[in-house]
Amino acid sequence: MKAQLGFCGGNSGDPIFTEDFGAGTNNGPALPAGTTTYNFTAFTPNDGDYTISSTTNYFDWLSLQDHTPGDTNGKAFIVNASFTAGEFYQRQVTGLCENTTYEFSSWLINLQPANSCEGNSIPVNVRFQIWDETDTNMLAQGDTGSIPGTGTTVWEQYALVFKTEPGQTSVILKMRNNSNGGCGNDLAIDDILFRSCGDNVTISTAANEASLVVCEDQGGVSRTLTATPDSSVFSTHAYQWQQSTDQQNWTDIPGENSAILDTPLVTTTTYFRTKIAEDVVNVNNDLCNVVSDVFDITVLPIPAAPTSNGDIMVCEGELGILTVATQNNYTINWYDAPTGGNLILSNSQNLEIGVAGTYYAEANSTEIVCVSTTRTAVTLTVNPLPIAPDDMSTFICEDSFTTLDAEVENVAYQWNTGETTQQIDVTTPGDYNVVITNANGCSTIRNFNVEQIDLPRIDNIISDGASIRITTINDGNFEYSLDGISFQPNPTFDAVEGGFYTIYVRDNTDCGVVTQDFYHLVIQKFFTPNGDTFNDFFEPDGLEVFSNITISIYDRYGKLIKFGNTNATSWDGTFNGEDMPEDDYWYLIKADTAQFKGHFSLKR
């Protein structure tokens, strides 16, 4: 006798008894008489009650669906344990085979939420027992052990393996509550199942294949299959091979009763298995046999060619994304030719590329090489960009404007100023650009850097001996003139006779001329009264333009040495008939309303 729960360790047969308690929105019906000592209720089950229901939404229990897959309003056996532990279910199962191993299984769940009964919820604990048909000999039993209320809505399956005795064709299933009732010990049971249990039987080929996947274009395949039982249950083996196209409906293959099967030629997906029993008498009795693992020969249909999502146009320098769609999640490979050619990209529905041309997509199975018979063409057209002149730098004169020209015709223009014409006038320096877009929607950008040329601003004009020196406040490529006709880049004019002048300053970009009147008085820096007739007198040049002139000359101590007027504006270097010594002397010249002062040197 097996004394613990456990599943069949080998292969199982098809179900020979099932109990899923039906479906519907009304509770019930009650179990047959003698099945349970609990009270049936169509309403809320109290302690010692049970119901057959599609809902568990009683008290504070978990609300969940029954276990049976695919049920609509499927029902389960709902039990609120009695205050006294003991048996709460028994059912006779008939039509079994004698001297045969079986697996009983059932799904069970604790309906109590976590931390129920202030954390003292009584756990579920069920004992399963299998008795012979006389109810005197227990064949197997096993306990679930304590199943606490965790709040999970996941059903758990429990199983028990037993073997019928010689001459025995039915058994009695009993379920016992090992815990007393009270707060907790509330459970649901569903999908009670009996099926035969036998050896673990594997199916393989000489190449040790456990399954086979081929492409439809191979024209049909066959294999020699060998069934290998592990003899964990059966001491002898009888076989009956079967095949199916859906794994639901199985057909015996006549005459195939050995451990080896040479399959027929397979052109569509077909499944193979063998029924096994210890005795040839039982091999076709589904109450007694078990079935092996299934050997799949899957024949994949040739994929249809992908569907193009359309040709693509991009602009030069951009990448185009060519895409196709396919059924059944086939992989896509891209080539550069409708047949043969070079593989460009594998396993992608999208091809990102920047080279113009037609590319070809081929569908392939994800399991094996099984490709579409044709490829789908998708074309990438790369349109040229507008050809624009190089970026340029230019200038504007102060308080003026300049015209910027995209220099491309028959296109659309979008300046960063918001204007949309080929040419724009700008009055301020800065960076400008125009987006030039052709009829294909392709764009290029031309940039302009505009600098401002400021007018010269004269800072100072001085006479330095016979030279005129000009300085400006601002820097630039300036040119200078004393007559407005002849200009020079040097701001100094040498050997200029004294007199009134108009000073002209301009930028060499011809942005305009500024002028300033200037009186140039030529004062010698030194004179040499030595009688050689060269530079013998201190005599300023340019005073002739004035009407009234006085000139005073002082030594370093401020003593007046010479005073002259309009008719006597020179000095010979003497005082009271005596030669004055070499030294620096100071002058003060008053000419009409103007006044000039400075110093010079006397050298012997």
mmCIF file of C-alpha atoms in Angstrom, residues 454-457 472-478 507:
data_model
loop_
_atom_site.group_PDB
_atom_site.id
_atom_site.type_symbol
_atom_site.label_atom_id
_atom_site.label_comp_id
_atom_site.label_asym_id
_atom_site.label_seq_id
_atom_site.Cartn_x
_atom_site.Cartn_y
_atom_site.Cartn_z
ATOM 1 C CA ASP A 454 31.268 101.083 -39.186
ATOM 2 C CA LEU A 455 32.080 104.579 -40.432
ATOM 3 C CA PRO A 456 35.415 105.911 -39.159
ATOM 4 C CA ARG A 457 35.150 108.040 -36.022
ATOM 5 C CA THR A 472 40.400 107.244 -34.880
ATOM 6 C CA ILE A 473 38.258 105.912 -32.023
ATOM 7 C CA ASN A 474 37.450 102.701 -33.855
ATOM 8 C CA ASP A 475 39.593 100.313 -35.875
ATOM 9 C CA GLY A 476 39.122 99.467 -39.511
ATOM 10 C CA ASN A 477 40.655 99.333 -42.945
ATOM 11 C CA PHE A 478 40.687 103.105 -43.144
ATOM 12 C CA ASP A 507 36.740 102.697 -45.045
#
